[in-house]
Short mmCIF file of C-alpha atoms in Angstrom, two decimals:
data_model
loop_
_atom_site.label_atom_id
_atom_site.label_comp_id
_atom_site.label_asym_id
_atom_site.label_seq_id
_atom_site.Cartn_x
_atom_site.Cartn_y
_atom_site.Cartn_z
CA UNK A 14 -50.47 -31.61 53.12
CA UNK A 15 -49.63 -34.70 51.13
CA UNK A 16 -51.44 -33.31 48.10
CA UNK A 17 -49.50 -30.07 48.31
CA UNK A 18 -46.23 -32.00 48.72
CA UNK A 19 -46.95 -34.12 45.69
CA UNK A 20 -47.79 -31.09 43.58
CA UNK A 21 -44.60 -29.34 44.65
CA UNK A 22 -42.61 -32.49 43.87
CA UNK A 23 -44.20 -32.74 40.44
CA UNK A 24 -43.46 -29.09 39.69
CA UNK A 25 -39.85 -29.50 40.75
CA UNK A 26 -39.47 -32.58 38.60
CA UNK A 27 -40.95 -30.75 35.58
CA UNK A 28 -38.58 -27.75 36.01
CA UNK A 29 -35.53 -29.99 36.32
CA UNK A 30 -36.55 -31.88 33.18
CA UNK A 31 -36.93 -28.58 31.24
CA UNK A 32 -33.47 -27.38 32.29
CA UNK A 33 -31.96 -30.71 31.34
CA UNK A 34 -33.69 -30.52 27.98
CA UNK A 35 -32.22 -27.09 27.30
CA UNK A 36 -28.79 -28.20 28.45
CA UNK A 37 -29.27 -31.10 26.07
CA UNK A 38 -29.71 -28.54 23.25
CA UNK A 39 -26.52 -26.83 24.37
CA UNK A 40 -24.73 -30.17 24.38
CA UNK A 41 -26.05 -30.95 20.91
CA UNK A 42 -24.97 -27.54 19.64
CA UNK A 43 -21.49 -28.14 21.04
CA UNK A 44 -21.09 -31.65 19.63
CA UNK A 45 -22.43 -30.68 16.19
CA UNK A 46 -20.19 -27.62 16.07
CA UNK A 47 -17.20 -29.80 16.99
CA UNK A 48 -18.14 -32.20 14.20
CA UNK A 49 -18.30 -29.28 11.78
CA UNK A 50 -14.85 -28.08 12.77
CA UNK A 51 -13.47 -31.59 12.23
CA UNK A 52 -15.08 -32.07 8.83
CA UNK A 53 -15.01 -28.61 7.24
CA UNK A 54 -11.50 -28.95 5.82
CA UNK A 55 -12.33 -32.22 4.08
CA UNK A 56 -14.09 -31.65 0.74
CA UNK A 57 -15.50 -35.17 0.80
CA UNK A 58 -17.30 -34.31 4.04
CA UNK A 59 -18.58 -30.90 2.96
CA UNK A 60 -22.24 -31.98 2.94
CA UNK A 61 -22.00 -33.54 6.41
CA UNK A 62 -20.18 -30.45 7.67
CA UNK A 63 -23.02 -28.22 6.45
CA UNK A 64 -25.57 -30.50 8.10
CA UNK A 65 -23.70 -30.35 11.39
CA UNK A 66 -23.37 -26.56 11.46
CA UNK A 67 -27.05 -26.15 10.59
CA UNK A 68 -28.03 -28.62 13.33
CA UNK A 69 -25.76 -26.72 15.72
CA UNK A 70 -27.56 -23.49 14.80
CA UNK A 71 -30.98 -25.01 15.47
CA UNK A 72 -29.88 -26.24 18.89
CA UNK A 73 -28.09 -23.04 19.92
CA UNK A 74 -31.15 -21.02 18.91
CA UNK A 75 -33.27 -23.13 21.24
CA UNK A 76 -30.75 -22.83 24.06
CA UNK A 77 -30.59 -19.05 23.50
CA UNK A 78 -34.39 -18.77 23.65
CA UNK A 79 -34.68 -20.45 27.05
CA UNK A 80 -34.24 -18.25 30.10
CA UNK A 81 -32.37 -21.01 31.95
CA UNK A 82 -29.55 -21.29 29.42
CA UNK A 83 -29.78 -18.03 27.45
CA UNK A 84 -27.20 -16.14 29.53
CA UNK A 85 -24.75 -18.96 30.13
CA UNK A 86 -21.18 -18.16 28.95
CA UNK A 87 -21.11 -21.35 26.90
CA UNK A 88 -24.30 -20.34 25.10
CA UNK A 89 -22.89 -16.96 24.08
CA UNK A 90 -19.53 -18.43 23.06
CA UNK A 91 -21.11 -21.23 21.04
CA UNK A 92 -23.55 -18.87 19.37
CA UNK A 93 -20.70 -16.55 18.39
CA UNK A 94 -18.69 -19.42 16.91
CA UNK A 95 -21.62 -21.02 15.10
CA UNK A 96 -23.03 -17.82 13.65
CA UNK A 97 -19.52 -16.66 12.77
CA UNK A 98 -18.94 -19.84 10.78
CA UNK A 99 -22.29 -19.47 9.03
CA UNK A 100 -21.58 -15.83 8.14
CA UNK A 101 -18.11 -16.63 6.82
CA UNK A 102 -19.46 -19.38 4.56
CA UNK A 103 -22.38 -17.32 3.24
CA UNK A 104 -21.38 -15.40 0.11
CA UNK A 105 -24.65 -13.45 -0.15
CA UNK A 106 -24.43 -10.12 1.66
CA UNK A 107 -28.14 -9.84 2.46
CA UNK A 108 -28.19 -13.15 4.30
CA UNK A 109 -24.66 -13.19 5.70
CA UNK A 110 -24.80 -9.76 7.35
CA UNK A 111 -27.51 -10.69 9.91
CA UNK A 112 -25.50 -13.81 10.78
CA UNK A 113 -22.36 -11.73 11.18
CA UNK A 114 -24.14 -9.13 13.36
CA UNK A 115 -25.53 -11.86 15.61
CA UNK A 116 -22.09 -13.45 15.92
CA UNK A 117 -20.43 -10.16 16.89
CA UNK A 118 -23.10 -9.45 19.52
CA UNK A 119 -22.85 -12.97 20.99
CA UNK A 120 -19.05 -12.82 21.15
CA UNK A 121 -19.21 -9.50 22.95
CA UNK A 122 -21.55 -11.00 25.57
CA UNK A 123 -19.36 -14.12 25.83
CA UNK A 124 -16.35 -11.97 26.65
CA UNK A 125 -18.32 -10.26 29.43
CA UNK A 126 -19.84 -13.47 30.82
CA UNK A 127 -16.88 -15.86 30.57
CA UNK A 128 -14.80 -14.25 33.32
CA UNK A 129 -12.75 -17.42 33.86
CA UNK A 130 -11.98 -17.96 30.19
CA UNK A 131 -13.50 -21.45 30.18
CA UNK A 132 -14.75 -21.06 26.62
CA UNK A 133 -11.86 -19.14 25.14
CA UNK A 134 -11.42 -21.77 22.43
CA UNK A 135 -14.91 -21.05 21.16
CA UNK A 136 -14.62 -17.25 21.35
CA UNK A 137 -11.24 -17.36 19.60
CA UNK A 138 -12.78 -19.41 16.79
CA UNK A 139 -15.75 -17.08 16.57
CA UNK A 140 -13.54 -14.00 16.48
CA UNK A 141 -11.48 -15.60 13.73
CA UNK A 142 -14.58 -16.21 11.63
CA UNK A 143 -15.94 -12.67 12.04
CA UNK A 144 -12.47 -11.22 11.40
CA UNK A 145 -12.09 -13.02 8.09
CA UNK A 146 -15.65 -12.17 7.18
CA UNK A 147 -14.77 -8.51 7.83
CA UNK A 148 -11.62 -8.81 5.71
CA UNK A 149 -13.59 -10.19 2.77
CA UNK A 150 -16.29 -7.58 3.23
CA UNK A 151 -13.68 -4.83 3.37
CA UNK A 152 -12.16 -5.96 0.07
CA UNK A 153 -15.59 -5.95 -1.60
CA UNK A 154 -16.43 -2.52 -0.16
CA UNK A 155 -13.07 -1.16 -1.29
CA UNK A 156 -13.55 -2.49 -4.81
CA UNK A 157 -16.98 -0.86 -4.83
CA UNK A 158 -15.32 2.42 -3.71
CA UNK A 159 -17.32 2.35 -0.50
CA UNK A 160 -14.22 3.39 1.40
CA UNK A 161 -15.75 4.33 4.75
CA UNK A 162 -17.37 0.90 5.10
CA UNK A 163 -14.15 -0.72 3.89
CA UNK A 164 -12.24 1.10 6.63
CA UNK A 165 -14.67 -0.11 9.31
CA UNK A 166 -14.41 -3.70 8.06
CA UNK A 167 -10.62 -3.67 7.82
CA UNK A 168 -10.33 -2.02 11.22
CA UNK A 169 -12.42 -4.76 12.82
CA UNK A 170 -10.18 -7.38 11.24
CA UNK A 171 -7.12 -5.48 12.45
CA UNK A 172 -8.49 -5.30 15.99
CA UNK A 173 -8.47 -9.10 16.04
CA UNK A 174 -5.04 -9.35 14.43
CA UNK A 175 -3.21 -6.19 15.54
CA UNK A 176 0.19 -7.45 14.32
CA UNK A 177 -1.02 -8.50 10.87
CA UNK A 178 0.84 -6.15 8.55
CA UNK A 179 -1.63 -6.68 5.71
CA UNK A 180 -4.45 -5.67 8.04
CA UNK A 181 -2.60 -2.51 9.09
CA UNK A 182 -1.88 -1.61 5.48
CA UNK A 183 -5.46 -2.22 4.30
CA UNK A 184 -6.86 -0.18 7.18
CA UNK A 185 -4.51 2.70 6.39
CA UNK A 186 -5.25 2.53 2.68
CA UNK A 187 -9.00 2.60 3.28
CA UNK A 188 -8.56 5.53 5.67
CA UNK A 189 -6.67 7.47 2.97
CA UNK A 190 -9.40 6.88 0.42
CA UNK A 191 -12.10 7.88 2.90
CA UNK A 192 -10.16 11.15 3.50
CA UNK A 193 -9.35 10.22 7.10
CA UNK A 194 -5.70 11.25 6.88
CA UNK A 195 -4.85 11.38 10.62
CA UNK A 196 -6.00 7.78 11.03
CA UNK A 197 -4.06 6.74 7.94
CA UNK A 198 -0.92 8.37 9.36
CA UNK A 199 -1.28 6.41 12.60
CA UNK A 200 -1.65 3.14 10.68
CA UNK A 201 1.37 3.82 8.48
CA UNK A 202 3.46 4.91 11.49
CA UNK A 203 2.65 1.53 13.01
CA UNK A 204 3.45 -0.26 9.75
CA UNK A 205 6.99 1.11 9.45
CA UNK A 206 7.81 -0.39 12.86
CA UNK A 207 6.97 -3.90 11.62
CA UNK A 208 8.76 -6.25 9.22
CA UNK A 209 6.37 -5.35 6.38
CA UNK A 210 8.09 -6.11 3.08
CA UNK A 211 7.26 -2.74 1.48
CA UNK A 212 8.31 -0.47 4.32
CA UNK A 213 10.42 1.73 2.04
CA UNK A 214 7.30 2.57 0.00
CA UNK A 215 5.34 3.17 3.20
CA UNK A 216 7.89 5.73 4.38
CA UNK A 217 7.41 7.56 1.08
CA UNK A 218 3.61 7.34 1.40
CA UNK A 219 3.82 8.54 5.00
CA UNK A 220 5.73 11.63 3.91
CA UNK A 221 3.00 12.32 1.34
CA UNK A 222 0.33 12.02 4.02
CA UNK A 223 2.12 14.57 6.18
CA UNK A 224 2.37 16.90 3.18
CA UNK A 225 -1.40 16.55 2.72
CA UNK A 226 -1.65 17.86 6.29
CA UNK A 227 0.76 20.66 5.32
CA UNK A 228 3.27 19.35 7.84
CA UNK A 229 6.51 19.55 5.85
CA UNK A 230 8.67 19.06 8.95
CA UNK A 231 7.06 15.71 9.77
CA UNK A 232 7.18 14.77 6.08
CA UNK A 233 10.92 15.38 5.91
CA UNK A 234 11.48 13.55 9.21
CA UNK A 235 9.54 10.54 7.93
CA UNK A 236 11.39 10.27 4.63
CA UNK A 237 14.77 10.91 6.31
CA UNK A 238 14.06 8.07 8.73
CA UNK A 239 13.18 5.93 5.71
CA UNK A 240 16.49 6.79 4.05
CA UNK A 241 18.36 5.83 7.22
CA UNK A 242 16.66 2.42 7.16
CA UNK A 243 16.94 1.96 3.38
CA UNK A 244 20.00 3.97 2.29
CA UNK A 245 20.12 2.38 -1.16
CA UNK A 246 16.53 3.23 -2.07
CA UNK A 247 16.73 5.80 -4.88
CA UNK A 248 13.05 6.68 -4.67
CA UNK A 249 13.29 7.63 -1.00
CA UNK A 250 16.45 9.65 -1.64
CA UNK A 251 14.66 11.51 -4.41
CA UNK A 252 11.69 12.15 -2.14
CA UNK A 253 13.98 13.49 0.56
CA UNK A 254 15.50 15.91 -1.94
CA UNK A 255 12.07 17.11 -3.11
CA UNK A 256 10.84 17.80 0.42
CA UNK A 257 14.14 19.40 1.41
CA UNK A 258 13.73 21.74 -1.56
CA UNK A 259 10.18 22.61 -0.47
CA UNK A 260 11.57 23.57 2.93
CA UNK A 261 14.36 25.60 1.40
CA UNK A 262 16.98 23.14 2.66
CA UNK A 263 18.57 22.23 -0.67
CA UNK A 264 22.01 23.52 0.31
CA UNK A 265 21.85 21.74 3.66
CA UNK A 266 20.91 18.49 1.96
CA UNK A 267 23.64 18.76 -0.70
CA UNK A 268 26.21 19.55 1.99
CA UNK A 269 25.11 16.42 3.80
CA UNK A 270 25.56 14.28 0.67
CA UNK A 271 28.91 15.91 -0.14
CA UNK A 272 30.19 15.21 3.37
CA UNK A 273 29.27 11.56 2.89
CA UNK A 274 31.07 11.52 -0.50
CA UNK A 275 34.18 13.02 1.09
CA UNK A 276 34.18 10.18 3.62
CA UNK A 277 33.53 7.52 1.00
CA UNK A 278 34.30 8.76 -2.53
CA UNK A 279 34.01 5.27 -4.04
CA UNK A 280 30.35 4.90 -3.06
CA UNK A 281 28.52 5.09 -6.41
CA UNK A 282 25.14 5.58 -4.70
CA UNK A 283 26.22 8.79 -3.00
CA UNK A 284 27.27 10.30 -6.34
CA UNK A 285 23.96 9.16 -7.80
CA UNK A 286 22.02 10.86 -4.98
CA UNK A 287 24.07 13.99 -5.49
CA UNK A 288 22.96 13.88 -9.13
CA UNK A 289 19.34 13.58 -8.02
CA UNK A 290 19.71 16.58 -5.72
CA UNK A 291 21.23 18.83 -8.37
CA UNK A 292 18.75 17.56 -10.94
CA UNK A 293 15.83 18.51 -8.69
CA UNK A 294 17.32 21.95 -8.17
CA UNK A 295 17.70 22.29 -11.92
CA UNK A 296 14.06 21.30 -12.43
CA UNK A 297 12.96 23.92 -9.91
CA UNK A 298 15.02 26.63 -11.59
CA UNK A 299 13.68 25.55 -14.98
CA UNK A 300 10.11 26.13 -13.76
CA UNK A 301 11.13 29.52 -12.40
CA UNK A 302 12.69 30.44 -15.75
CA UNK A 303 9.57 29.50 -17.67
CA UNK A 304 7.32 31.41 -15.30
CA UNK A 305 9.50 34.52 -15.05
CA UNK A 306 8.34 37.62 -16.95
CA UNK A 307 11.22 39.86 -15.97
CA UNK A 308 14.15 39.27 -18.38
CA UNK A 309 16.76 39.58 -15.66
CA UNK A 310 14.94 37.09 -13.41
CA UNK A 311 14.55 34.68 -16.33
CA UNK A 312 18.23 34.93 -17.20
CA UNK A 313 19.24 34.33 -13.58
CA UNK A 314 16.98 31.28 -13.34
CA UNK A 315 18.33 29.85 -16.61
CA UNK A 316 21.91 30.33 -15.42
CA UNK A 317 21.15 28.61 -12.10
CA UNK A 318 19.33 25.82 -13.93
CA UNK A 319 22.24 25.13 -16.26
CA UNK A 320 24.75 25.15 -13.42
CA UNK A 321 22.63 22.66 -11.46
CA UNK A 322 22.20 20.39 -14.47
CA UNK A 323 25.95 20.50 -15.14
CA UNK A 324 26.62 19.41 -11.56
CA UNK A 325 24.00 16.67 -11.86
CA UNK A 326 25.65 15.47 -15.07
CA UNK A 327 29.05 15.37 -13.37
CA UNK A 328 27.63 13.42 -10.43
CA UNK A 329 25.86 10.86 -12.61
CA UNK A 330 29.01 10.58 -14.72
CA UNK A 331 31.04 9.72 -11.62
CA UNK A 332 28.48 7.08 -10.60
CA UNK A 333 28.70 5.49 -14.07
CA UNK A 334 32.47 5.67 -13.95
CA UNK A 335 32.44 3.71 -10.69
CA UNK A 336 29.94 1.21 -12.09
CA UNK A 337 29.31 1.23 -15.87
CA UNK A 338 26.35 -1.13 -15.33
CA UNK A 339 24.58 1.16 -12.84
CA UNK A 340 21.16 1.27 -14.50
CA UNK A 341 19.64 4.19 -12.63
CA UNK A 342 22.71 6.38 -13.17
CA UNK A 343 22.79 5.59 -16.90
CA UNK A 344 19.05 6.25 -17.15
CA UNK A 345 19.24 9.61 -15.39
CA UNK A 346 22.41 10.63 -17.23
CA UNK A 347 20.75 9.96 -20.57
CA UNK A 348 17.63 11.83 -19.49
CA UNK A 349 19.42 14.92 -18.23
CA UNK A 350 21.53 15.15 -21.39
CA UNK A 351 18.52 14.59 -23.65
CA UNK A 352 16.18 17.05 -21.94
CA UNK A 353 17.66 20.26 -23.44
CA UNK A 354 17.93 18.52 -26.82
CA UNK A 355 14.21 17.67 -26.75
CA UNK A 356 13.30 21.19 -25.63
CA UNK A 357 15.43 22.85 -28.33
CA UNK A 358 14.07 20.40 -30.91
CA UNK A 359 10.51 21.47 -30.13
CA UNK A 360 11.47 25.15 -30.31
CA UNK A 361 13.29 24.69 -33.61
CA UNK A 362 10.30 22.99 -35.21
CA UNK A 363 8.13 26.01 -34.37
CA UNK A 364 10.40 28.42 -36.22
CA UNK A 365 8.94 29.90 -39.40
CA UNK A 366 10.36 28.92 -42.81
CA UNK A 367 11.98 32.35 -43.08
CA UNK A 368 14.37 31.46 -40.24
CA UNK A 369 16.10 28.51 -41.89
CA UNK A 370 19.52 29.67 -40.72
CA UNK A 371 18.41 29.81 -37.09
CA UNK A 372 16.73 26.42 -37.51
CA UNK A 373 19.91 24.83 -38.86
CA UNK A 374 21.99 26.26 -36.03
CA UNK A 375 19.57 25.08 -33.39
CA UNK A 376 19.30 21.59 -34.93
CA UNK A 377 23.08 21.30 -34.97
CA UNK A 378 23.02 22.02 -31.25
CA UNK A 379 20.18 19.51 -30.77
CA UNK A 380 21.99 16.74 -32.61
CA UNK A 381 25.20 17.35 -30.67
CA UNK A 382 23.36 17.07 -27.34
CA UNK A 383 21.43 13.98 -28.49
CA UNK A 384 24.60 12.24 -29.67
CA UNK A 385 26.22 12.95 -26.32
CA UNK A 386 23.25 11.29 -24.56
CA UNK A 387 23.03 8.28 -26.90
CA UNK A 388 25.59 5.97 -25.18
CA UNK A 389 23.77 6.30 -21.85
CA UNK A 390 20.35 5.87 -23.45
CA UNK A 391 21.46 2.67 -25.17
CA UNK A 392 23.21 1.36 -22.06
CA UNK A 393 20.08 1.83 -19.96
CA UNK A 394 18.02 -0.17 -22.47
CA UNK A 395 20.73 -2.83 -22.64
CA UNK A 396 20.68 -3.19 -18.85
CA UNK A 397 16.88 -3.23 -18.55
CA UNK A 398 15.31 -3.93 -21.97
CA UNK A 399 11.75 -3.77 -20.64
CA UNK A 400 11.94 -0.51 -18.72
CA UNK A 401 9.42 1.95 -20.25
CA UNK A 402 11.40 5.04 -19.21
CA UNK A 403 14.61 3.75 -20.77
CA UNK A 404 12.80 2.82 -23.99
CA UNK A 405 10.97 6.15 -24.09
CA UNK A 406 14.17 8.15 -23.68
CA UNK A 407 15.87 6.22 -26.48
CA UNK A 408 12.81 6.68 -28.68
CA UNK A 409 13.11 10.46 -28.19
CA UNK A 410 16.63 10.22 -29.58
CA UNK A 411 15.37 8.54 -32.75
CA UNK A 412 12.54 11.08 -33.06
CA UNK A 413 15.19 13.81 -33.17
CA UNK A 414 17.17 11.77 -35.71
CA UNK A 415 13.99 11.17 -37.74
CA UNK A 416 14.66 7.41 -37.80
CA UNK A 417 11.11 6.18 -38.38
CA UNK A 418 11.98 2.48 -38.29
CA UNK A 419 13.61 2.73 -34.86
CA UNK A 420 10.84 4.97 -33.54
CA UNK A 421 8.21 2.43 -34.59
CA UNK A 422 10.17 -0.50 -33.17
CA UNK A 423 10.58 1.14 -29.78
CA UNK A 424 6.95 2.27 -29.64
CA UNK A 425 5.81 -1.33 -30.17
CA UNK A 426 8.01 -2.47 -27.28
CA UNK A 427 6.66 0.26 -25.00
CA UNK A 428 3.04 -0.53 -25.92
CA UNK A 429 3.64 -4.25 -25.30
CA UNK A 430 4.97 -3.54 -21.80
CA UNK A 431 2.12 -1.22 -20.86
#
């Protein structure tokens, strides 16, 4: 009996010593990881920090391999944090990916095992490491045009930081490029509810996404909501006009703008948006005129086009009258006055030599239209000397006038900007 008792006592002592040894590894892993966290921000301690995280890995691997400590919440949490840190710091994909995968798996098990949240500090740190690893991986995948993998990586980062507007935007952008439009729509719908700095652009993008789904109603609703949030955004106003035209709601839209003008006739922006609306209608009628084969239909489209352009010109003129330094109104006024001059100029230059009289008459008309546009073209360039559209419009004027020196000068400026 004594022999059996002694053997049992020896066995018990051996087992206890083994468990303590493995808990010692866990303790070492914890202390070395803590040292790493303390030193990693200090460049002078970079070597010691690397030593500590590597020592922590060796110890956590031993603790993970022992059945007594392998399933402890602390083991999983520590392993997730340690492997997450190693993955984040490893810039080589072939070696960092296995570290990352191990970290994600360990953190998942830690979440399941740590029901009391005792090791939340460790799991939070581990999740932060894997999230930033995913963000970096997503950027690399996106640059390599591996959009589906980029989406997965960005989405994992976003799941850790659901309110991070950059994460939402990147996830949506990757979804668009991987042709997953419904997911992209959901991300952008979330983004416009945040304080993201480029929300006006996102509203415009969101309307485009709906159009890709052939949902013009949702597209118009999205851009109209954007206009209500950013009433002074000319791009959104223009987008609203375009979609309204696609839905056959041009009259309804113009009536809406006119009602606003009646209530506030001194609002330069409203006159500008009215100009955009009529200009878009004119563009649509111009396309119809060019495509029409029936003479009567062509004539009707040309008449409607000219009427719309005249109304656009009047609206832009009112906006400039209210504010002579209104860049966008000057730019659009110059463009809409120059457009028929450029078109007639191109037609005139295709006339045969035998039609000199017709050529002279057409060029007189061209020059008159160009001269009428010139003050607005010059004003736009004066207000924004580095705007390519303003410079290009003014260059067209000098092409018509055959002023080679000015043409060359403006081309150099445009090339320098681009």
